[in-house]
Short mmCIF file of the N, C-alpha and C atoms (twelve columns), coordinates in Angstrom:
data_MODEL
# 
_entry.id   MODEL 
# 
loop_
_atom_site.group_PDB 
_atom_site.id 
_atom_site.type_symbol 
_atom_site.label_atom_id 
_atom_site.label_alt_id 
_atom_site.label_comp_id 
_atom_site.label_asym_id 
_atom_site.label_seq_id 
_atom_site.Cartn_x 
_atom_site.Cartn_y 
_atom_site.Cartn_z 
_atom_site.pdbx_PDB_model_num 
ATOM 1   N N  . MET A 1   1.180   -1.377  0.087  1 
ATOM 2   C CA . MET A 1   -0.153  -0.454  0.065  1 
ATOM 3   C C  . MET A 1   0.449   1.203   -0.020 1 
ATOM 4   N N  . HIS A 2   0.153   2.475   -0.267 1 
ATOM 5   C CA . HIS A 2   1.175   3.531   -0.443 1 
ATOM 6   C C  . HIS A 2   0.454   4.641   0.030  1 
ATOM 7   N N  . PHE A 3   2.117   5.177   0.665  1 
ATOM 8   C CA . PHE A 3   1.705   6.555   1.652  1 
ATOM 9   C C  . PHE A 3   0.295   7.000   1.054  1 
ATOM 10  N N  . GLU A 4   -0.058  7.125   0.918  1 
ATOM 11  C CA . GLU A 4   -0.999  8.014   0.563  1 
ATOM 12  C C  . GLU A 4   -2.365  7.252   1.190  1 
ATOM 13  N N  . VAL A 5   -2.669  5.992   0.906  1 
ATOM 14  C CA . VAL A 5   -3.363  5.990   1.159  1 
ATOM 15  C C  . VAL A 5   -3.280  5.885   3.036  1 
ATOM 16  N N  . VAL A 6   -1.626  5.728   3.530  1 
ATOM 17  C CA . VAL A 6   -2.185  5.395   4.241  1 
ATOM 18  C C  . VAL A 6   -2.228  6.622   5.176  1 
ATOM 19  N N  . LYS A 7   -2.481  7.613   4.925  1 
ATOM 20  C CA . LYS A 7   -2.164  9.447   5.422  1 
ATOM 21  C C  . LYS A 7   -3.796  9.090   4.786  1 
ATOM 22  N N  . GLU A 8   -4.408  9.603   3.827  1 
ATOM 23  C CA . GLU A 8   -5.925  9.611   3.833  1 
ATOM 24  C C  . GLU A 8   -6.435  8.464   5.429  1 
ATOM 25  N N  . PHE A 9   -5.936  7.218   6.081  1 
ATOM 26  C CA . PHE A 9   -6.696  6.156   6.657  1 
ATOM 27  C C  . PHE A 9   -6.426  7.711   8.162  1 
ATOM 28  N N  . LEU A 10  -5.392  7.811   8.170  1 
ATOM 29  C CA . LEU A 10  -4.822  8.454   9.102  1 
ATOM 30  C C  . LEU A 10  -5.735  9.807   9.380  1 
ATOM 31  N N  . GLU A 11  -5.917  10.592  8.312  1 
ATOM 32  C CA . GLU A 11  -7.111  11.503  8.135  1 
ATOM 33  C C  . GLU A 11  -8.150  11.490  8.631  1 
ATOM 34  N N  . GLU A 12  -8.196  10.126  8.501  1 
ATOM 35  C CA . GLU A 12  -9.962  9.283   8.744  1 
ATOM 36  C C  . GLU A 12  -10.119 9.510   9.593  1 
ATOM 37  N N  . ILE A 13  -9.313  8.796   10.786 1 
ATOM 38  C CA . ILE A 13  -9.469  7.857   11.967 1 
ATOM 39  C C  . ILE A 13  -8.805  9.313   13.006 1 
ATOM 40  N N  . GLY A 14  -8.444  10.910  13.091 1 
ATOM 41  C CA . GLY A 14  -8.230  12.037  13.361 1 
ATOM 42  C C  . GLY A 14  -6.832  11.851  13.790 1 
ATOM 43  N N  . ALA A 15  -6.095  10.991  13.632 1 
ATOM 44  C CA . ALA A 15  -4.505  10.520  14.085 1 
ATOM 45  C C  . ALA A 15  -3.695  11.508  13.500 1 
ATOM 46  N N  . ASP A 16  -2.597  11.486  14.210 1 
ATOM 47  C CA . ASP A 16  -1.831  12.446  13.939 1 
ATOM 48  C C  . ASP A 16  0.073   11.899  14.036 1 
ATOM 49  N N  . TRP A 17  0.276   12.637  12.598 1 
ATOM 50  C CA . TRP A 17  1.719   11.710  13.305 1 
ATOM 51  C C  . TRP A 17  2.599   13.149  12.970 1 
ATOM 52  N N  . ILE A 18  4.024   12.153  12.893 1 
ATOM 53  C CA . ILE A 18  5.256   13.192  12.169 1 
ATOM 54  C C  . ILE A 18  6.025   12.616  11.219 1 
ATOM 55  N N  . GLU A 19  7.075   13.019  10.655 1 
ATOM 56  C CA . GLU A 19  7.600   13.255  10.007 1 
ATOM 57  C C  . GLU A 19  8.845   13.174  10.022 1 
ATOM 58  N N  . ILE A 20  10.105  12.417  10.134 1 
ATOM 59  C CA . ILE A 20  11.226  12.894  10.835 1 
ATOM 60  C C  . ILE A 20  12.348  11.680  9.461  1 
ATOM 61  N N  . ASP A 21  13.369  12.616  8.453  1 
ATOM 62  C CA . ASP A 21  14.029  11.806  8.060  1 
ATOM 63  C C  . ASP A 21  12.832  11.210  6.603  1 
ATOM 64  N N  . ASP A 22  12.872  11.115  6.578  1 
ATOM 65  C CA . ASP A 22  11.065  9.776   5.301  1 
ATOM 66  C C  . ASP A 22  11.148  9.008   6.129  1 
ATOM 67  N N  . GLU A 23  10.500  9.308   7.086  1 
ATOM 68  C CA . GLU A 23  10.152  8.266   8.285  1 
ATOM 69  C C  . GLU A 23  8.403   8.618   8.880  1 
ATOM 70  N N  . ILE A 24  7.818   8.148   8.884  1 
ATOM 71  C CA . ILE A 24  6.522   8.697   9.844  1 
ATOM 72  C C  . ILE A 24  5.728   7.644   10.894 1 
ATOM 73  N N  . HIS A 25  6.245   8.640   12.100 1 
ATOM 74  C CA . HIS A 25  6.280   8.207   13.064 1 
ATOM 75  C C  . HIS A 25  4.876   8.058   13.922 1 
ATOM 76  N N  . LEU A 26  5.075   7.227   14.501 1 
ATOM 77  C CA . LEU A 26  3.159   7.303   15.530 1 
ATOM 78  C C  . LEU A 26  3.375   6.539   16.704 1 
ATOM 79  N N  . GLU A 27  2.178   7.031   17.129 1 
ATOM 80  C CA . GLU A 27  2.162   6.782   19.084 1 
ATOM 81  C C  . GLU A 27  1.628   4.735   18.355 1 
ATOM 82  N N  . PRO A 28  1.573   4.268   19.431 1 
ATOM 83  C CA . PRO A 28  1.662   3.062   19.741 1 
ATOM 84  C C  . PRO A 28  0.250   1.866   18.964 1 
ATOM 85  N N  . GLU A 29  -0.546  2.226   19.730 1 
ATOM 86  C CA . GLU A 29  -1.947  2.543   19.710 1 
ATOM 87  C C  . GLU A 29  -2.305  2.971   18.211 1 
ATOM 88  N N  . ILE A 30  -1.766  3.578   17.431 1 
ATOM 89  C CA . ILE A 30  -2.411  5.049   16.258 1 
ATOM 90  C C  . ILE A 30  -1.583  3.047   14.290 1 
ATOM 91  N N  . PHE A 31  -0.019  2.905   15.162 1 
ATOM 92  C CA . PHE A 31  0.380   2.398   14.410 1 
ATOM 93  C C  . PHE A 31  -0.117  0.554   14.788 1 
ATOM 94  N N  . PHE A 32  -0.400  0.248   15.054 1 
ATOM 95  C CA . PHE A 32  -0.934  -0.589  15.125 1 
ATOM 96  C C  . PHE A 32  -2.562  -0.792  14.272 1 
ATOM 97  N N  . GLU A 33  -3.462  0.663   14.431 1 
ATOM 98  C CA . GLU A 33  -4.632  0.278   13.567 1 
ATOM 99  C C  . GLU A 33  -4.128  0.032   12.175 1 
ATOM 100 N N  . VAL A 34  -3.008  1.085   12.062 1 
ATOM 101 C CA . VAL A 34  -2.675  1.503   10.673 1 
ATOM 102 C C  . VAL A 34  -1.899  -0.105  9.992  1 
ATOM 103 N N  . TRP A 35  -1.126  -0.828  10.954 1 
ATOM 104 C CA . TRP A 35  -0.455  -2.240  10.867 1 
ATOM 105 C C  . TRP A 35  -2.108  -3.500  10.261 1 
ATOM 106 N N  . LYS A 36  -2.496  -2.762  11.079 1 
ATOM 107 C CA . LYS A 36  -3.953  -3.912  10.713 1 
ATOM 108 C C  . LYS A 36  -4.502  -3.813  9.869  1 
ATOM 109 N N  . TYR A 37  -4.704  -1.950  8.778  1 
ATOM 110 C CA . TYR A 37  -5.874  -1.348  8.271  1 
ATOM 111 C C  . TYR A 37  -4.448  -1.807  6.861  1 
ATOM 112 N N  . VAL A 38  -3.718  -1.948  6.859  1 
ATOM 113 C CA . VAL A 38  -2.849  -2.212  5.429  1 
ATOM 114 C C  . VAL A 38  -2.457  -4.291  5.439  1 
ATOM 115 N N  . GLY A 39  -3.463  -4.659  6.095  1 
ATOM 116 C CA . GLY A 39  -3.030  -5.718  6.116  1 
ATOM 117 C C  . GLY A 39  -1.544  -6.845  6.692  1 
ATOM 118 N N  . GLN A 40  -1.521  -6.081  7.406  1 
ATOM 119 C CA . GLN A 40  -0.382  -6.412  9.041  1 
ATOM 120 C C  . GLN A 40  0.832   -7.364  8.287  1 
ATOM 121 N N  . PRO A 41  1.626   -6.699  7.091  1 
ATOM 122 C CA . PRO A 41  2.655   -6.636  6.195  1 
ATOM 123 C C  . PRO A 41  3.488   -6.904  8.176  1 
ATOM 124 N N  . ASP A 42  4.756   -7.578  7.118  1 
ATOM 125 C CA . ASP A 42  6.277   -7.913  7.976  1 
ATOM 126 C C  . ASP A 42  6.496   -6.605  8.687  1 
ATOM 127 N N  . ILE A 43  6.833   -7.144  10.143 1 
ATOM 128 C CA . ILE A 43  7.043   -5.788  11.177 1 
ATOM 129 C C  . ILE A 43  8.696   -5.821  11.245 1 
ATOM 130 N N  . GLU A 44  9.728   -5.002  10.987 1 
ATOM 131 C CA . GLU A 44  10.639  -5.488  10.955 1 
ATOM 132 C C  . GLU A 44  11.593  -4.040  11.671 1 
ATOM 133 N N  . THR A 45  12.756  -3.525  12.000 1 
ATOM 134 C CA . THR A 45  13.023  -3.607  13.452 1 
ATOM 135 C C  . THR A 45  15.125  -2.817  12.989 1 
ATOM 136 N N  . TYR A 46  14.948  -1.724  14.308 1 
ATOM 137 C CA . TYR A 46  16.067  -1.292  14.517 1 
ATOM 138 C C  . TYR A 46  16.300  -0.508  15.980 1 
ATOM 139 N N  . VAL A 47  17.496  -0.216  15.607 1 
ATOM 140 C CA . VAL A 47  17.787  0.757   17.685 1 
ATOM 141 C C  . VAL A 47  18.608  1.538   17.363 1 
ATOM 142 N N  . VAL A 48  17.798  2.706   17.608 1 
ATOM 143 C CA . VAL A 48  18.712  4.592   17.648 1 
ATOM 144 C C  . VAL A 48  18.605  4.195   19.276 1 
ATOM 145 N N  . GLU A 49  20.270  4.781   19.456 1 
ATOM 146 C CA . GLU A 49  20.434  5.943   20.032 1 
ATOM 147 C C  . GLU A 49  19.969  7.081   20.356 1 
ATOM 148 N N  . ASP A 50  20.173  7.453   22.336 1 
ATOM 149 C CA . ASP A 50  19.777  8.271   22.659 1 
ATOM 150 C C  . ASP A 50  20.301  8.553   23.275 1 
ATOM 151 N N  . GLU A 51  19.820  9.975   23.381 1 
ATOM 152 C CA . GLU A 51  20.964  10.694  24.853 1 
ATOM 153 C C  . GLU A 51  19.458  11.710  25.727 1 
ATOM 154 N N  . VAL A 52  19.902  11.319  27.520 1 
ATOM 155 C CA . VAL A 52  18.526  11.316  27.914 1 
ATOM 156 C C  . VAL A 52  19.863  12.310  29.117 1 
ATOM 157 N N  . VAL A 53  19.283  13.925  29.848 1 
ATOM 158 C CA . VAL A 53  19.633  14.076  30.443 1 
ATOM 159 C C  . VAL A 53  19.245  14.108  31.643 1 
ATOM 160 N N  . GLU A 54  20.373  13.910  32.573 1 
ATOM 161 C CA . GLU A 54  20.021  14.154  34.359 1 
ATOM 162 C C  . GLU A 54  19.165  15.385  34.797 1 
ATOM 163 N N  . PRO A 55  18.456  15.251  35.277 1 
ATOM 164 C CA . PRO A 55  17.181  16.543  35.422 1 
ATOM 165 C C  . PRO A 55  18.780  17.757  36.955 1 
ATOM 166 N N  . GLY A 56  19.101  19.253  36.794 1 
ATOM 167 C CA . GLY A 56  19.500  19.714  36.989 1 
ATOM 168 C C  . GLY A 56  21.332  19.275  36.466 1 
ATOM 169 N N  . SER A 57  21.737  18.855  35.138 1 
ATOM 170 C CA . SER A 57  22.669  18.472  35.509 1 
ATOM 171 C C  . SER A 57  23.425  19.582  34.382 1 
ATOM 172 N N  . TYR A 58  22.484  20.808  34.408 1 
ATOM 173 C CA . TYR A 58  22.764  21.632  33.189 1 
ATOM 174 C C  . TYR A 58  23.992  22.863  34.137 1 
ATOM 175 N N  . ASP A 59  25.526  22.591  34.071 1 
ATOM 176 C CA . ASP A 59  26.509  23.649  33.959 1 
ATOM 177 C C  . ASP A 59  27.018  24.505  32.899 1 
ATOM 178 N N  . PRO A 60  26.395  25.927  33.737 1 
ATOM 179 C CA . PRO A 60  26.232  27.132  32.751 1 
ATOM 180 C C  . PRO A 60  27.591  27.582  32.439 1 
ATOM 181 N N  . PRO A 61  28.170  27.903  33.736 1 
ATOM 182 C CA . PRO A 61  29.659  28.003  33.364 1 
ATOM 183 C C  . PRO A 61  30.126  27.352  31.754 1 
ATOM 184 N N  . GLU A 62  30.267  26.524  32.244 1 
ATOM 185 C CA . GLU A 62  30.704  25.558  31.170 1 
ATOM 186 C C  . GLU A 62  29.267  25.196  29.600 1 
ATOM 187 N N  . MET A 63  28.497  25.765  29.838 1 
ATOM 188 C CA . MET A 63  27.671  25.610  28.482 1 
ATOM 189 C C  . MET A 63  27.486  24.188  28.248 1 
ATOM 190 N N  . LYS A 64  27.175  22.894  28.818 1 
ATOM 191 C CA . LYS A 64  26.585  21.830  28.539 1 
ATOM 192 C C  . LYS A 64  26.391  21.525  29.606 1 
ATOM 193 N N  . TYR A 65  25.727  20.180  29.479 1 
ATOM 194 C CA . TYR A 65  24.929  19.114  30.284 1 
ATOM 195 C C  . TYR A 65  26.042  18.138  31.404 1 
ATOM 196 N N  . THR A 66  26.227  17.825  32.385 1 
ATOM 197 C CA . THR A 66  28.054  17.690  32.930 1 
ATOM 198 C C  . THR A 66  26.676  15.905  33.251 1 
ATOM 199 N N  . ASP A 67  26.098  15.536  33.427 1 
ATOM 200 C CA . ASP A 67  25.654  14.263  33.778 1 
ATOM 201 C C  . ASP A 67  24.473  13.160  32.052 1 
ATOM 202 N N  . VAL A 68  25.393  12.909  31.458 1 
ATOM 203 C CA . VAL A 68  24.462  12.278  30.292 1 
ATOM 204 C C  . VAL A 68  24.272  11.151  30.287 1 
ATOM 205 N N  . LYS A 69  23.096  10.211  30.147 1 
ATOM 206 C CA . LYS A 69  22.946  8.675   29.634 1 
ATOM 207 C C  . LYS A 69  22.902  8.676   27.784 1 
ATOM 208 N N  . LYS A 70  23.341  7.484   27.801 1 
ATOM 209 C CA . LYS A 70  23.075  6.769   26.263 1 
ATOM 210 C C  . LYS A 70  22.340  5.964   26.477 1 
ATOM 211 N N  . ILE A 71  20.840  5.551   25.857 1 
ATOM 212 C CA . ILE A 71  20.273  4.806   25.896 1 
ATOM 213 C C  . ILE A 71  20.011  4.568   24.644 1 
ATOM 214 N N  . LYS A 72  19.680  3.240   24.919 1 
ATOM 215 C CA . LYS A 72  19.353  2.169   23.217 1 
ATOM 216 C C  . LYS A 72  17.885  2.260   22.646 1 
ATOM 217 N N  . ARG A 73  17.093  2.514   21.972 1 
ATOM 218 C CA . ARG A 73  15.574  2.665   22.054 1 
ATOM 219 C C  . ARG A 73  15.622  1.129   20.792 1 
ATOM 220 N N  . LYS A 74  14.261  0.149   20.931 1 
ATOM 221 C CA . LYS A 74  14.213  -0.227  19.549 1 
ATOM 222 C C  . LYS A 74  13.024  0.460   18.923 1 
ATOM 223 N N  . LYS A 75  13.056  0.631   17.431 1 
ATOM 224 C CA . LYS A 75  11.818  0.717   16.722 1 
ATOM 225 C C  . LYS A 75  11.111  -0.205  16.129 1 
ATOM 226 N N  . ALA A 76  9.897   -0.870  15.954 1 
ATOM 227 C CA . ALA A 76  9.378   -1.501  15.171 1 
ATOM 228 C C  . ALA A 76  9.060   -0.590  14.356 1 
ATOM 229 N N  . TYR A 77  9.593   -1.300  12.039 1 
ATOM 230 C CA . TYR A 77  8.703   -0.251  11.350 1 
ATOM 231 C C  . TYR A 77  8.081   -1.442  10.418 1 
ATOM 232 N N  . PHE A 78  7.097   -0.786  9.613  1 
ATOM 233 C CA . PHE A 78  6.886   -1.236  8.183  1 
ATOM 234 C C  . PHE A 78  7.183   -0.682  7.049  1 
ATOM 235 N N  . THR A 79  7.566   -0.551  5.638  1 
ATOM 236 C CA . THR A 79  7.581   0.147   4.723  1 
ATOM 237 C C  . THR A 79  6.608   0.211   3.333  1 
ATOM 238 N N  . THR A 80  5.813   1.112   3.480  1 
ATOM 239 C CA . THR A 80  4.871   1.403   1.373  1 
ATOM 240 C C  . THR A 80  5.554   0.827   0.805  1 
ATOM 241 N N  . LEU A 81  4.697   0.501   0.005  1 
ATOM 242 C CA . LEU A 81  5.217   0.259   -1.598 1 
ATOM 243 C C  . LEU A 81  6.467   1.732   -1.970 1 
ATOM 244 N N  . ASP A 82  5.728   2.843   -1.735 1 
ATOM 245 C CA . ASP A 82  6.089   3.877   -1.918 1 
ATOM 246 C C  . ASP A 82  7.462   3.621   -0.931 1 
ATOM 247 N N  . GLY A 83  8.287   3.585   -0.341 1 
ATOM 248 C CA . GLY A 83  9.685   3.606   0.041  1 
ATOM 249 C C  . GLY A 83  9.368   4.405   1.572  1 
ATOM 250 N N  . LYS A 84  8.051   4.715   2.015  1 
ATOM 251 C CA . LYS A 84  8.192   5.547   3.496  1 
ATOM 252 C C  . LYS A 84  8.074   4.308   4.215  1 
ATOM 253 N N  . LYS A 85  9.100   4.547   5.582  1 
ATOM 254 C CA . LYS A 85  8.933   3.886   6.533  1 
ATOM 255 C C  . LYS A 85  7.602   4.715   8.081  1 
ATOM 256 N N  . ILE A 86  6.231   3.910   8.202  1 
ATOM 257 C CA . ILE A 86  5.978   4.157   9.298  1 
ATOM 258 C C  . ILE A 86  6.565   3.132   10.289 1 
ATOM 259 N N  . VAL A 87  6.313   3.134   11.431 1 
ATOM 260 C CA . VAL A 87  7.791   3.184   12.446 1 
ATOM 261 C C  . VAL A 87  6.934   3.937   14.151 1 
ATOM 262 N N  . THR A 88  6.878   2.932   14.802 1 
ATOM 263 C CA . THR A 88  7.134   3.225   16.413 1 
ATOM 264 C C  . THR A 88  7.404   2.681   17.146 1 
ATOM 265 N N  . ASP A 89  7.666   2.521   18.188 1 
ATOM 266 C CA . ASP A 89  7.786   1.834   19.646 1 
ATOM 267 C C  . ASP A 89  7.989   0.533   19.923 1 
ATOM 268 N N  . TYR A 90  9.128   -0.401  19.918 1 
ATOM 269 C CA . TYR A 90  9.308   -1.756  19.654 1 
ATOM 270 C C  . TYR A 90  8.866   -2.144  20.777 1 
ATOM 271 N N  . VAL A 91  8.202   -1.813  21.677 1 
ATOM 272 C CA . VAL A 91  7.980   -2.541  23.471 1 
ATOM 273 C C  . VAL A 91  6.289   -2.147  23.016 1 
ATOM 274 N N  . GLU A 92  6.755   -0.521  23.071 1 
ATOM 275 C CA . GLU A 92  4.831   -0.582  23.369 1 
ATOM 276 C C  . GLU A 92  3.739   -1.380  21.980 1 
ATOM 277 N N  . PHE A 93  3.770   -1.096  20.924 1 
ATOM 278 C CA . PHE A 93  4.258   -2.124  19.670 1 
ATOM 279 C C  . PHE A 93  3.587   -3.679  20.469 1 
ATOM 280 N N  . GLN A 94  4.730   -4.171  21.158 1 
ATOM 281 C CA . GLN A 94  4.175   -5.681  21.456 1 
ATOM 282 C C  . GLN A 94  3.422   -6.074  22.171 1 
ATOM 283 N N  . ARG A 95  3.350   -4.759  23.851 1 
ATOM 284 C CA . ARG A 95  2.711   -5.118  24.556 1 
ATOM 285 C C  . ARG A 95  1.088   -5.178  24.112 1 
ATOM 286 N N  . ILE A 96  0.733   -3.714  23.450 1 
ATOM 287 C CA . ILE A 96  -0.541  -3.557  21.930 1 
ATOM 288 C C  . ILE A 96  -0.717  -5.120  21.760 1 
ATOM 289 N N  . LEU A 97  0.105   -5.496  20.748 1 
ATOM 290 C CA . LEU A 97  -0.247  -6.607  20.135 1 
ATOM 291 C C  . LEU A 97  -0.959  -7.677  21.382 1 
ATOM 292 N N  . LYS A 98  -0.028  -8.327  22.512 1 
ATOM 293 C CA . LYS A 98  -0.956  -9.212  22.766 1 
ATOM 294 C C  . LYS A 98  -2.281  -8.677  23.993 1 
ATOM 295 N N  . GLU A 99  -1.602  -7.426  23.986 1 
ATOM 296 C CA . GLU A 99  -3.534  -6.979  24.890 1 
ATOM 297 C C  . GLU A 99  -4.173  -7.481  23.962 1 
ATOM 298 N N  . LYS A 100 -4.166  -7.545  22.639 1 
ATOM 299 C CA . LYS A 100 -5.807  -7.142  21.494 1 
ATOM 300 C C  . LYS A 100 -5.304  -8.894  20.903 1 
ATOM 301 N N  . SER A 101 -4.245  -9.620  21.225 1 
ATOM 302 C CA . SER A 101 -4.056  -10.956 20.477 1 
ATOM 303 C C  . SER A 101 -5.453  -11.664 21.278 1 
ATOM 304 N N  . PRO A 102 -5.766  -12.451 20.679 1 
ATOM 305 C CA . PRO A 102 -7.259  -13.545 21.459 1 
ATOM 306 C C  . PRO A 102 -6.142  -14.754 21.966 1 
# 
């Protein structure tokens, strides 16, 4: 299915999405609904590394954060026929799958 069809579905259900680097990021619940709507295509995963700043760790004289942790987040996605990745958080998507499975 092409992204235009996905976009029409998102607009129909009143869902928001964010486009980052040619990827469409959705909340896990919305991702689940879109995934079902397009026929449950194969889900693939990748890992992104984020930096998390501890509260109160900004050092004004140095103009930088002193306590930054790197965390890894697993993302789930499927690709539309026109090459757009539809992406969400993997852990939350798995939780929703377990809740909604018969």
